[in-house]
Tab-separated table of N, CA, C and O and ligand atoms in Angstrom:
chain	number	residue	atom	x	y	z
A	427	UNK	N	-29.911	-12.986	3.275
A	427	UNK	CA	-29.022	-12.353	2.284
A	427	UNK	C	-29.857	-11.533	1.300
A	427	UNK	O	-30.879	-11.983	0.828
A	428	UNK	N	-29.391	-10.360	1.008
A	428	UNK	CA	-30.113	-9.512	0.065
A	428	UNK	C	-29.864	-9.970	-1.367
A	428	UNK	O	-28.750	-10.317	-1.730
A	429	UNK	N	-30.921	-9.957	-2.130
A	429	UNK	CA	-30.828	-10.438	-3.498
A	429	UNK	C	-30.149	-9.411	-4.417
A	429	UNK	O	-29.453	-9.767	-5.346
A	430	UNK	N	-30.351	-8.145	-4.117
A	430	UNK	CA	-29.816	-7.123	-5.020
A	430	UNK	C	-28.426	-6.693	-4.577
A	430	UNK	O	-28.181	-6.364	-3.435
A	431	UNK	N	-27.535	-6.733	-5.549
A	431	UNK	CA	-26.188	-6.282	-5.241
A	431	UNK	C	-25.656	-5.561	-6.472
A	431	UNK	O	-25.622	-6.112	-7.551
A	432	UNK	N	-25.316	-4.340	-6.315
A	432	UNK	CA	-24.825	-3.552	-7.432
A	432	UNK	C	-23.422	-3.078	-7.108
A	432	UNK	O	-23.153	-2.561	-6.032
A	433	UNK	N	-22.547	-3.301	-8.057
A	433	UNK	CA	-21.186	-2.861	-7.873
A	433	UNK	C	-20.977	-1.564	-8.631
A	433	UNK	O	-21.308	-1.472	-9.808
A	434	UNK	N	-20.461	-0.582	-7.970
A	434	UNK	CA	-20.176	0.675	-8.643
A	434	UNK	C	-18.673	0.869	-8.734
A	434	UNK	O	-17.957	0.714	-7.768
A	435	UNK	N	-18.237	1.164	-9.944
A	435	UNK	CA	-16.817	1.439	-10.149
A	435	UNK	C	-16.700	2.865	-10.662
A	435	UNK	O	-17.280	3.225	-11.682
A	436	UNK	N	-15.980	3.672	-9.951
A	436	UNK	CA	-15.797	5.043	-10.384
A	436	UNK	C	-14.378	5.217	-10.881
A	436	UNK	O	-13.428	4.831	-10.227
A	437	UNK	N	-14.240	5.798	-12.050
A	437	UNK	CA	-12.926	6.026	-12.631
A	437	UNK	C	-12.739	7.504	-12.858
A	437	UNK	O	-13.591	8.168	-13.441
A	438	UNK	N	-11.651	8.018	-12.380
A	438	UNK	CA	-11.376	9.430	-12.552
A	438	UNK	C	-10.541	9.625	-13.809
A	438	UNK	O	-9.364	9.317	-13.831
A	439	UNK	N	-11.163	10.097	-14.853
A	439	UNK	CA	-10.411	10.487	-16.034
A	439	UNK	C	-10.654	11.977	-16.194
A	439	UNK	O	-10.533	12.698	-15.230
A	440	UNK	N	-10.996	12.419	-17.395
A	440	UNK	CA	-11.358	13.825	-17.506
A	440	UNK	C	-12.774	14.047	-16.988
A	440	UNK	O	-13.165	15.139	-16.653
A	441	UNK	N	-13.518	12.981	-16.921
A	441	UNK	CA	-14.830	13.031	-16.308
A	441	UNK	C	-14.930	11.846	-15.372
A	441	UNK	O	-14.097	10.963	-15.386
A	442	UNK	N	-15.960	11.839	-14.582
A	442	UNK	CA	-16.176	10.687	-13.712
A	442	UNK	C	-17.124	9.727	-14.394
A	442	UNK	O	-18.162	10.132	-14.890
A	443	UNK	N	-16.752	8.495	-14.429
A	443	UNK	CA	-17.622	7.477	-14.994
A	443	UNK	C	-17.989	6.491	-13.905
A	443	UNK	O	-17.199	6.195	-13.045
A	444	UNK	N	-19.172	6.030	-13.997
A	444	UNK	CA	-19.586	4.986	-13.048
A	444	UNK	C	-20.141	3.806	-13.833
A	444	UNK	O	-20.977	3.974	-14.706
A	445	UNK	N	-19.593	2.665	-13.557
A	445	UNK	CA	-20.120	1.445	-14.158
A	445	UNK	C	-21.030	0.789	-13.138
A	445	UNK	O	-20.617	0.497	-12.031
A	446	UNK	N	-22.252	0.598	-13.531
A	446	UNK	CA	-23.166	-0.108	-12.644
A	446	UNK	C	-23.362	-1.519	-13.175
A	446	UNK	O	-23.697	-1.710	-14.320
A	447	UNK	N	-23.129	-2.434	-12.311
A	447	UNK	CA	-23.270	-3.816	-12.706
A	447	UNK	C	-24.432	-4.472	-11.974
A	447	UNK	O	-24.684	-4.166	-10.827
A	448	UNK	N	-25.050	-5.362	-12.669
A	448	UNK	CA	-26.134	-6.083	-12.037
A	448	UNK	C	-25.582	-7.197	-11.156
A	448	UNK	O	-24.452	-7.629	-11.346
A	449	UNK	N	-26.405	-7.611	-10.254
A	449	UNK	CA	-26.017	-8.719	-9.389
A	449	UNK	C	-25.669	-9.928	-10.245
A	449	UNK	O	-26.301	-10.175	-11.267
A	450	UNK	N	-24.660	-10.653	-9.835
A	450	UNK	CA	-24.292	-11.847	-10.577
A	450	UNK	C	-23.056	-11.646	-11.409
A	450	UNK	O	-22.394	-12.612	-11.761
A	451	UNK	N	-22.734	-10.394	-11.733
A	451	UNK	CA	-21.502	-10.172	-12.481
A	451	UNK	C	-20.318	-10.384	-11.542
A	451	UNK	O	-20.417	-10.185	-10.340
A	452	UNK	N	-19.229	-10.787	-12.119
A	452	UNK	CA	-18.082	-11.161	-11.310
A	452	UNK	C	-17.252	-9.936	-10.954
A	452	UNK	O	-16.917	-9.135	-11.820
A	453	UNK	N	-16.971	-9.775	-9.692
A	453	UNK	CA	-16.072	-8.715	-9.261
A	453	UNK	C	-14.692	-9.331	-9.079
A	453	UNK	O	-14.487	-10.146	-8.203
A	454	UNK	N	-13.793	-8.973	-9.944
A	454	UNK	CA	-12.451	-9.532	-9.890
A	454	UNK	C	-11.481	-8.447	-9.491
A	454	UNK	O	-11.590	-7.315	-9.964
A	455	UNK	N	-10.552	-8.790	-8.646
A	455	UNK	CA	-9.526	-7.823	-8.281
A	455	UNK	C	-8.198	-8.252	-8.890
A	455	UNK	O	-7.937	-9.430	-9.086
A	456	UNK	N	-7.363	-7.255	-9.188
A	456	UNK	CA	-6.121	-7.527	-9.872
A	456	UNK	C	-5.115	-8.223	-8.958
A	456	UNK	O	-4.752	-7.710	-7.912
A	457	UNK	N	-4.667	-9.384	-9.404
A	457	UNK	CA	-3.687	-10.135	-8.624
A	457	UNK	C	-2.300	-9.509	-8.719
A	457	UNK	O	-1.465	-9.697	-7.847
A	458	UNK	N	-2.063	-8.759	-9.805
A	458	UNK	CA	-0.753	-8.132	-9.996
A	458	UNK	C	-0.573	-6.969	-9.038
A	458	UNK	O	0.479	-6.798	-8.441
A	459	UNK	N	-1.604	-6.140	-8.938
A	459	UNK	CA	-1.529	-4.986	-8.038
A	459	UNK	C	-1.703	-5.444	-6.579
A	459	UNK	O	-1.099	-4.884	-5.683
A	460	UNK	N	-2.547	-6.424	-6.388
A	460	UNK	CA	-2.764	-6.957	-5.058
A	460	UNK	C	-3.385	-6.000	-4.077
A	460	UNK	O	-3.275	-6.168	-2.880
A	461	UNK	N	-4.027	-4.955	-4.591
A	461	UNK	CA	-4.587	-3.963	-3.684
A	461	UNK	C	-6.079	-3.770	-3.903
A	461	UNK	O	-6.616	-2.715	-3.648
A	462	UNK	N	-6.736	-4.794	-4.395
A	462	UNK	CA	-8.181	-4.706	-4.548
A	462	UNK	C	-8.622	-3.788	-5.659
A	462	UNK	O	-9.722	-3.269	-5.631
A	463	UNK	N	-7.771	-3.581	-6.640
A	463	UNK	CA	-8.132	-2.757	-7.787
A	463	UNK	C	-9.180	-3.494	-8.610
A	463	UNK	O	-8.984	-4.647	-8.964
A	464	UNK	N	-10.297	-2.833	-8.901
A	464	UNK	CA	-11.307	-3.520	-9.686
A	464	UNK	C	-10.872	-3.735	-11.123
A	464	UNK	O	-10.074	-2.970	-11.662
A	465	UNK	N	-11.395	-4.778	-11.713
A	465	UNK	CA	-11.086	-5.070	-13.109
A	465	UNK	C	-12.361	-4.981	-13.924
A	465	UNK	O	-13.446	-5.252	-13.439
A	466	UNK	N	-12.209	-4.579	-15.171
A	466	UNK	CA	-13.373	-4.397	-16.032
A	466	UNK	C	-13.151	-5.159	-17.333
A	466	UNK	O	-12.025	-5.529	-17.662
A	467	UNK	N	-14.217	-5.372	-18.053
A	467	UNK	CA	-14.083	-6.040	-19.343
A	467	UNK	C	-13.451	-5.062	-20.340
A	467	UNK	O	-13.505	-3.847	-20.149
A	468	UNK	N	-12.833	-5.580	-21.398
A	468	UNK	CA	-12.258	-4.693	-22.419
A	468	UNK	C	-13.296	-3.723	-22.991
A	468	UNK	O	-12.964	-2.577	-23.296
A	469	UNK	N	-14.545	-4.161	-23.096
A	469	UNK	CA	-15.598	-3.296	-23.612
A	469	UNK	C	-15.858	-2.130	-22.649
A	469	UNK	O	-16.026	-0.988	-23.063
A	470	UNK	N	-15.893	-2.444	-21.375
A	470	UNK	CA	-16.085	-1.385	-20.381
A	470	UNK	C	-14.900	-0.438	-20.366
A	470	UNK	O	-15.048	0.778	-20.276
A	471	UNK	N	-13.714	-1.009	-20.473
A	471	UNK	CA	-12.501	-0.197	-20.466
A	471	UNK	C	-12.487	0.744	-21.666
A	471	UNK	O	-12.137	1.926	-21.543
A	472	UNK	N	-12.897	0.233	-22.819
A	472	UNK	CA	-12.923	1.058	-24.029
A	472	UNK	C	-13.909	2.212	-23.869
A	472	UNK	O	-13.627	3.343	-24.253
A	473	UNK	N	-15.054	1.932	-23.268
A	473	UNK	CA	-16.061	2.965	-23.060
A	473	UNK	C	-15.567	3.999	-22.055
A	473	UNK	O	-15.759	5.197	-22.234
A	474	UNK	N	-14.906	3.521	-21.021
A	474	UNK	CA	-14.414	4.409	-19.973
A	474	UNK	C	-13.371	5.380	-20.500
A	474	UNK	O	-13.378	6.561	-20.161
A	475	UNK	N	-12.471	4.872	-21.304
A	475	UNK	CA	-11.351	5.692	-21.743
A	475	UNK	C	-11.518	6.196	-23.161
A	475	UNK	O	-10.618	6.805	-23.723
A	476	UNK	N	-12.698	5.918	-23.719
A	476	UNK	CA	-13.030	6.423	-25.060
A	476	UNK	C	-11.996	6.021	-26.106
A	476	UNK	O	-11.488	6.846	-26.863
A	477	UNK	N	-11.667	4.774	-26.067
A	477	UNK	CA	-10.771	4.215	-27.081
A	477	UNK	C	-11.461	2.994	-27.668
A	477	UNK	O	-12.491	2.549	-27.165
A	478	UNK	N	-10.892	2.477	-28.744
A	478	UNK	CA	-11.485	1.296	-29.341
A	478	UNK	C	-11.183	0.054	-28.516
A	478	UNK	O	-10.165	-0.029	-27.829
A	479	UNK	N	-12.093	-0.890	-28.591
A	479	UNK	CA	-11.883	-2.157	-27.892
A	479	UNK	C	-10.611	-2.833	-28.406
A	479	UNK	O	-9.874	-3.465	-27.660
A	480	UNK	N	-10.357	-2.668	-29.700
A	480	UNK	CA	-9.147	-3.255	-30.277
A	480	UNK	C	-7.887	-2.716	-29.628
A	480	UNK	O	-6.909	-3.443	-29.443
A	481	UNK	N	-7.908	-1.446	-29.294
A	481	UNK	CA	-6.750	-0.841	-28.637
A	481	UNK	C	-6.507	-1.485	-27.275
A	481	UNK	O	-5.364	-1.703	-26.866
A	482	UNK	N	-7.588	-1.799	-26.597
A	482	UNK	CA	-7.466	-2.456	-25.301
A	482	UNK	C	-6.825	-3.829	-25.462
A	482	UNK	O	-5.858	-4.173	-24.775
A	483	UNK	N	-7.341	-4.599	-26.444
A	483	UNK	CA	-6.783	-5.940	-26.664
A	483	UNK	C	-5.327	-5.879	-27.111
A	483	UNK	O	-4.510	-6.723	-26.759
A	484	UNK	N	-5.014	-4.827	-27.886
A	484	UNK	CA	-3.644	-4.678	-28.363
A	484	UNK	C	-2.689	-4.482	-27.175
A	484	UNK	O	-1.614	-5.050	-27.120
A	485	UNK	N	-3.131	-3.683	-26.224
A	485	UNK	CA	-2.295	-3.440	-25.048
A	485	UNK	C	-2.205	-4.673	-24.163
A	485	UNK	O	-1.188	-4.906	-23.517
A	486	UNK	N	-3.275	-5.450	-24.128
A	486	UNK	CA	-3.235	-6.716	-23.384
A	486	UNK	C	-2.171	-7.624	-23.998
A	486	UNK	O	-1.321	-8.178	-23.297
A	487	UNK	N	-2.213	-7.734	-25.318
A	487	UNK	CA	-1.266	-8.616	-26.010
A	487	UNK	C	0.156	-8.086	-25.904
A	487	UNK	O	1.113	-8.857	-25.896
A	488	UNK	N	0.295	-6.779	-25.823
A	488	UNK	CA	1.620	-6.177	-25.703
A	488	UNK	C	2.150	-6.274	-24.270
A	488	UNK	O	3.287	-5.903	-23.987
A	489	UNK	N	1.298	-6.759	-23.377
A	489	UNK	CA	1.732	-6.908	-21.990
A	489	UNK	C	1.703	-5.618	-21.210
A	489	UNK	O	2.309	-5.507	-20.153
A	490	UNK	N	1.005	-4.630	-21.742
A	490	UNK	CA	0.940	-3.326	-21.067
A	490	UNK	C	-0.145	-3.289	-19.992
A	490	UNK	O	-0.126	-2.426	-19.126
A	491	UNK	N	-1.073	-4.202	-20.089
A	491	UNK	CA	-2.193	-4.202	-19.146
A	491	UNK	C	-2.189	-5.482	-18.322
A	491	UNK	O	-1.905	-6.564	-18.830
A	492	UNK	N	-2.501	-5.308	-17.048
A	492	UNK	CA	-2.752	-6.489	-16.228
A	492	UNK	C	-4.099	-7.058	-16.659
A	492	UNK	O	-5.051	-6.323	-16.829
A	493	UNK	N	-4.158	-8.348	-16.823
A	493	UNK	CA	-5.444	-8.945	-17.159
A	493	UNK	C	-5.568	-10.312	-16.498
A	493	UNK	O	-4.571	-10.921	-16.108
A	494	UNK	N	-6.799	-10.737	-16.404
A	494	UNK	CA	-7.076	-12.064	-15.873
A	494	UNK	C	-8.257	-12.644	-16.622
A	494	UNK	O	-9.042	-11.913	-17.207
A	495	UNK	N	-8.342	-13.935	-16.604
A	495	UNK	CA	-9.526	-14.564	-17.139
A	495	UNK	C	-10.462	-14.889	-16.001
A	495	UNK	O	-10.044	-15.384	-14.957
A	496	UNK	N	-11.733	-14.607	-16.232
A	496	UNK	CA	-12.730	-14.921	-15.211
A	496	UNK	C	-13.061	-16.400	-15.305
A	496	UNK	O	-12.751	-17.041	-16.311
A	497	UNK	N	-13.679	-16.944	-14.263
A	497	UNK	CA	-14.095	-18.353	-14.332
A	497	UNK	C	-14.985	-18.619	-15.534
A	497	UNK	O	-15.007	-19.725	-16.073
A	498	UNK	N	-15.716	-17.615	-15.979
A	498	UNK	CA	-16.584	-17.769	-17.140
A	498	UNK	C	-15.839	-17.734	-18.468
A	498	UNK	O	-16.445	-17.915	-19.509
A	499	UNK	N	-14.543	-17.447	-18.428
A	499	UNK	CA	-13.751	-17.492	-19.647
A	499	UNK	C	-13.582	-16.158	-20.343
A	499	UNK	O	-12.923	-16.073	-21.364
A	500	UNK	N	-14.158	-15.085	-19.784
A	500	UNK	CA	-13.949	-13.790	-20.404
A	500	UNK	C	-12.736	-13.107	-19.765
A	500	UNK	O	-12.262	-13.493	-18.698
A	501	UNK	N	-12.254	-12.102	-20.444
A	501	UNK	CA	-11.055	-11.406	-19.992
A	501	UNK	C	-11.452	-10.115	-19.304
A	501	UNK	O	-12.341	-9.412	-19.751
A	502	UNK	N	-10.792	-9.827	-18.203
A	502	UNK	CA	-10.971	-8.533	-17.549
A	502	UNK	C	-9.615	-7.878	-17.376
A	502	UNK	O	-8.606	-8.562	-17.230
A	503	UNK	N	-9.608	-6.560	-17.446
A	503	UNK	CA	-8.347	-5.827	-17.350
A	503	UNK	C	-8.340	-4.936	-16.117
A	503	UNK	O	-9.375	-4.512	-15.631
A	504	UNK	N	-7.136	-4.657	-15.655
A	504	UNK	CA	-6.918	-3.914	-14.422
A	504	UNK	C	-7.065	-2.410	-14.665
A	504	UNK	O	-6.401	-1.850	-15.540
A	505	UNK	N	-7.933	-1.760	-13.913
A	505	UNK	CA	-8.140	-0.329	-14.096
A	505	UNK	C	-6.897	0.470	-13.754
A	505	UNK	O	-6.628	1.497	-14.360
A	506	UNK	N	-6.144	0.002	-12.795
A	506	UNK	CA	-4.958	0.737	-12.372
A	506	UNK	C	-3.928	0.764	-13.504
A	506	UNK	O	-3.376	1.816	-13.836
A	507	UNK	N	-3.691	-0.380	-14.130
A	507	UNK	CA	-2.725	-0.403	-15.227
A	507	UNK	C	-3.275	0.338	-16.441
A	507	UNK	O	-2.534	0.941	-17.204
A	508	UNK	N	-4.593	0.314	-16.591
A	508	UNK	CA	-5.225	1.070	-17.677
A	508	UNK	C	-4.963	2.560	-17.540
A	508	UNK	O	-4.649	3.242	-18.516
A	509	UNK	N	-5.132	3.041	-16.339
A	509	UNK	CA	-4.964	4.476	-16.112
A	509	UNK	C	-3.538	4.925	-16.357
A	509	UNK	O	-3.291	6.056	-16.752
A	510	UNK	N	-2.593	4.001	-16.144
A	510	UNK	CA	-1.193	4.345	-16.357
A	510	UNK	C	-0.848	4.495	-17.829
A	510	UNK	O	0.073	5.213	-18.186
A	511	UNK	N	-1.585	3.800	-18.683
A	511	UNK	CA	-1.256	3.867	-20.103
A	511	UNK	C	-2.323	4.583	-20.913
A	511	UNK	O	-2.316	4.532	-22.138
A	512	UNK	N	-3.242	5.251	-20.238
A	512	UNK	CA	-4.380	5.827	-20.958
A	512	UNK	C	-3.933	6.866	-21.983
A	512	UNK	O	-4.491	6.978	-23.078
A	513	UNK	N	-2.885	7.621	-21.669
A	513	UNK	CA	-2.384	8.604	-22.620
A	513	UNK	C	-1.870	7.943	-23.877
A	513	UNK	O	-2.111	8.381	-24.998
A	514	UNK	N	-1.184	6.832	-23.671
A	514	UNK	CA	-0.651	6.044	-24.771
A	514	UNK	C	-1.766	5.484	-25.645
A	514	UNK	O	-1.687	5.481	-26.861
A	515	UNK	N	-2.817	5.037	-24.981
A	515	UNK	CA	-3.949	4.440	-25.691
A	515	UNK	C	-4.606	5.423	-26.642
A	515	UNK	O	-4.827	5.119	-27.790
A	516	UNK	N	-4.912	6.611	-26.143
A	516	UNK	CA	-5.617	7.568	-26.969
A	516	UNK	C	-4.726	8.057	-28.104
A	516	UNK	O	-5.200	8.413	-29.174
A	517	UNK	N	-3.406	8.068	-27.879
A	517	UNK	CA	-2.499	8.456	-28.948
A	517	UNK	C	-2.469	7.393	-30.040
A	517	UNK	O	-2.463	7.695	-31.225
A	518	UNK	N	-2.463	6.131	-29.632
A	518	UNK	CA	-2.360	5.041	-30.599
A	518	UNK	C	-3.652	4.767	-31.353
A	518	UNK	O	-3.638	4.250	-32.450
A	519	UNK	N	-4.781	5.080	-30.732
A	519	UNK	CA	-6.047	4.731	-31.369
A	519	UNK	C	-6.285	5.573	-32.621
A	519	UNK	O	-6.987	5.159	-33.518
A	520	UNK	N	-5.696	6.767	-32.654
A	520	UNK	CA	-5.658	7.515	-33.904
A	520	UNK	C	-6.921	8.229	-34.315
A	520	UNK	O	-6.878	9.414	-34.588
A	521	UNK	N	-8.014	7.547	-34.331
A	521	UNK	CA	-9.237	8.156	-34.852
A	521	UNK	C	-9.894	9.056	-33.825
A	521	UNK	O	-10.082	8.674	-32.688
A	522	UNK	N	-10.215	10.247	-34.243
A	522	UNK	CA	-10.914	11.191	-33.371
A	522	UNK	C	-12.335	11.325	-33.856
A	522	UNK	O	-12.614	12.011	-34.810
A	523	UNK	N	-13.216	10.644	-33.207
A	523	UNK	CA	-14.610	10.747	-33.621
A	523	UNK	C	-15.447	11.387	-32.536
A	523	UNK	O	-15.199	11.167	-31.386
B	942	ZN	ZN1	-3.192	-4.383	-11.807
């Protein structure tokens, strides 16, 4: 078995972003979509869509985002559901920096 394993997640927004993860990070797929959609941490999601992390959590709490808890206890969100509300997110985050 090879020791090195890197997961690449590409998200098509206005630019292409690639998240490179080190071996050992958990690759979780969305159970709601059921189609192998990768899930990312709220921090990664915020960086990808250029919104605040708080905005991500707000949408999780509002039930707008599919999310799951990893075995390690952290939360990951579904990229597919994120992309569906990304316009809403940037409108709500308000600050243009
Ligand atoms: Zn989903």
